[in-house]
Amino acid sequence: MSSALKVVALVGSPTSSATSRTLLLVRHLLESLQQRLHASVDVVELAPIARTLGQALSRSEAEPAVEQALQTIEAAELLVVAAPVYRGSYPGLFKHLVDLIELEALVDTPVLLAATGGSERHALVIDHQLRPLFSFLQAHTLPIGVYATAADFEGDRVHSAALQARIALASERAAGHLAVQALAAPAPLRRIA
């Protein structure tokens, strides 16, 4: 049996809550991915490190917990990123964490993007905010994203059939992409002088 794919989920909500829709969406995505992939999963939550993260102006100032989170993210073979929408975009502390990722750490890493918001009006946050952010890091953002609102959940389960179908499709496509990627020989990383 081949070794497990290292899947890392980044939950970009700065507030801790067991009923966080962003965390719930990530759990459902990971469950769906694990049905299709032999994977080990790590979840990096912004909430527990948010206060210490906010005090670090550079990575060299980061507390050990923040550094550990960054190293976990950078080691991902598949990165699942989910952020809540605040005032039309992702939270500032989420962006601050991403800003501390080494510039070449995520080159060609597949990234499955997801977001949660109060209404469908914010669904384009995936394509207008998250995709450019991870494209800047030269990650390979998968062409399908998953967006959810409060109406899609009932307690800790996905209530919406449309969201269930979208989660299944996203994990199916991610697994397909990874299968194709596994067959290709990795090209050496060219660095810009």
Short mmCIF file of C-alpha atoms in Angstrom, two decimals, residues 54-174:
data_model
loop_
_atom_site.label_atom_id
_atom_site.label_comp_id
_atom_site.label_asym_id
_atom_site.label_seq_id
_atom_site.Cartn_x
_atom_site.Cartn_y
_atom_site.Cartn_z
CA GLY A 54 -1.58 39.15 15.50
CA GLN A 55 1.48 40.09 17.55
CA ALA A 56 3.97 38.79 14.96
CA LEU A 57 4.96 41.27 12.27
CA SER A 58 7.24 38.72 10.62
CA ARG A 59 7.73 34.98 10.71
CA SER A 60 10.85 35.36 12.81
CA GLU A 61 8.65 36.87 15.55
CA ALA A 62 6.07 34.07 15.42
CA GLU A 63 5.37 32.04 18.55
CA PRO A 64 6.03 28.27 18.32
CA ALA A 65 2.33 27.45 17.82
CA VAL A 66 2.16 29.80 14.83
CA GLU A 67 5.38 28.40 13.40
CA GLN A 68 4.04 24.86 13.80
CA ALA A 69 0.85 25.84 11.97
CA LEU A 70 2.88 27.35 9.12
CA GLN A 71 5.09 24.27 8.82
CA THR A 72 2.02 22.02 8.72
CA ILE A 73 0.45 24.12 5.96
CA GLU A 74 3.69 24.18 3.96
CA ALA A 75 4.01 20.37 4.16
CA ALA A 76 0.59 19.76 2.60
CA GLU A 77 0.26 17.60 -0.50
CA LEU A 78 -3.35 18.74 -0.75
CA LEU A 79 -4.45 21.90 1.03
CA VAL A 80 -8.11 22.48 1.86
CA VAL A 81 -8.67 26.15 2.67
CA ALA A 82 -11.93 27.45 4.11
CA ALA A 83 -12.63 30.97 5.32
CA PRO A 84 -15.69 32.79 6.54
CA VAL A 85 -16.71 35.99 4.78
CA TYR A 86 -16.36 39.15 6.86
CA ARG A 87 -17.38 42.41 5.20
CA GLY A 88 -17.04 41.01 1.70
CA SER A 89 -13.70 39.20 2.11
CA TYR A 90 -11.75 36.76 4.23
CA PRO A 91 -10.67 37.81 7.76
CA GLY A 92 -7.56 39.94 8.15
CA LEU A 93 -5.85 37.49 10.51
CA PHE A 94 -6.37 34.73 7.95
CA LYS A 95 -4.55 36.89 5.38
CA HIS A 96 -1.82 37.63 7.92
CA LEU A 97 -1.22 33.90 8.43
CA VAL A 98 -1.07 33.32 4.67
CA ASP A 99 1.35 36.24 4.35
CA LEU A 100 3.80 34.37 6.59
CA ILE A 101 3.88 31.26 4.35
CA GLU A 102 7.24 30.93 2.56
CA LEU A 103 6.87 32.20 -1.02
CA GLU A 104 7.80 28.92 -2.72
CA ALA A 105 6.36 26.51 -0.15
CA LEU A 106 3.08 25.91 -1.98
CA VAL A 107 4.28 25.94 -5.60
CA ASP A 108 2.05 23.48 -7.55
CA THR A 109 0.33 22.29 -4.37
CA PRO A 110 -3.32 21.52 -5.14
CA VAL A 111 -5.66 23.74 -3.11
CA LEU A 112 -9.37 23.10 -2.69
CA LEU A 113 -11.05 26.39 -1.78
CA ALA A 114 -14.17 26.80 0.35
CA ALA A 115 -15.96 29.61 2.12
CA THR A 116 -18.97 30.30 4.29
CA GLY A 117 -21.09 33.41 4.46
CA GLY A 118 -24.36 34.85 5.64
CA SER A 119 -25.95 34.78 2.20
CA GLU A 120 -25.38 33.75 -1.41
CA ARG A 121 -24.26 37.33 -2.16
CA HIS A 122 -20.77 36.46 -0.97
CA ALA A 123 -20.29 33.26 -2.99
CA LEU A 124 -17.80 34.91 -5.35
CA VAL A 125 -15.33 35.34 -2.48
CA ILE A 126 -13.78 32.08 -3.63
CA ASP A 127 -12.99 33.34 -7.13
CA HIS A 128 -12.40 37.01 -6.38
CA GLN A 129 -10.49 36.78 -3.10
CA LEU A 130 -9.20 33.29 -2.25
CA ARG A 131 -8.16 32.10 -5.73
CA PRO A 132 -5.91 35.14 -6.46
CA LEU A 133 -4.36 34.86 -2.98
CA PHE A 134 -3.24 31.26 -3.52
CA SER A 135 -2.41 31.84 -7.17
CA PHE A 136 0.08 34.46 -6.00
CA LEU A 137 1.79 31.68 -4.02
CA GLN A 138 1.83 29.62 -7.27
CA ALA A 139 -0.38 26.96 -5.75
CA HIS A 140 -2.63 25.03 -8.10
CA THR A 141 -6.12 26.14 -7.07
CA LEU A 142 -8.58 23.48 -8.14
CA PRO A 143 -11.21 24.83 -10.52
CA ILE A 144 -14.12 23.98 -8.26
CA GLY A 145 -14.86 25.62 -4.93
CA VAL A 146 -17.46 25.02 -2.23
CA TYR A 147 -19.55 27.81 -0.70
CA ALA A 148 -22.09 27.42 2.09
CA THR A 149 -24.51 29.58 4.06
CA ALA A 150 -26.25 29.07 7.40
CA ALA A 151 -29.30 27.72 5.57
CA ASP A 152 -27.22 24.77 4.30
CA PHE A 153 -26.72 23.37 7.79
CA GLU A 154 -28.97 21.87 10.41
CA GLY A 155 -27.04 21.42 13.62
CA ASP A 156 -23.74 19.76 12.75
CA ARG A 157 -24.87 18.19 9.50
CA VAL A 158 -25.29 19.44 5.96
CA HIS A 159 -29.00 19.91 5.40
CA SER A 160 -28.83 21.10 1.77
CA ALA A 161 -28.82 18.45 -0.97
CA ALA A 162 -27.16 20.98 -3.28
CA LEU A 163 -24.28 21.49 -0.84
CA GLN A 164 -23.93 17.74 -0.33
CA ALA A 165 -23.68 17.31 -4.10
CA ARG A 166 -21.13 20.14 -4.38
CA ILE A 167 -18.96 18.62 -1.63
CA ALA A 168 -19.07 15.24 -3.38
CA LEU A 169 -18.21 16.79 -6.75
CA ALA A 170 -15.34 18.85 -5.31
CA SER A 171 -13.78 15.86 -3.57
CA GLU A 172 -14.28 13.70 -6.68
CA ARG A 173 -12.50 16.29 -8.83
CA ALA A 174 -9.72 16.75 -6.28
#
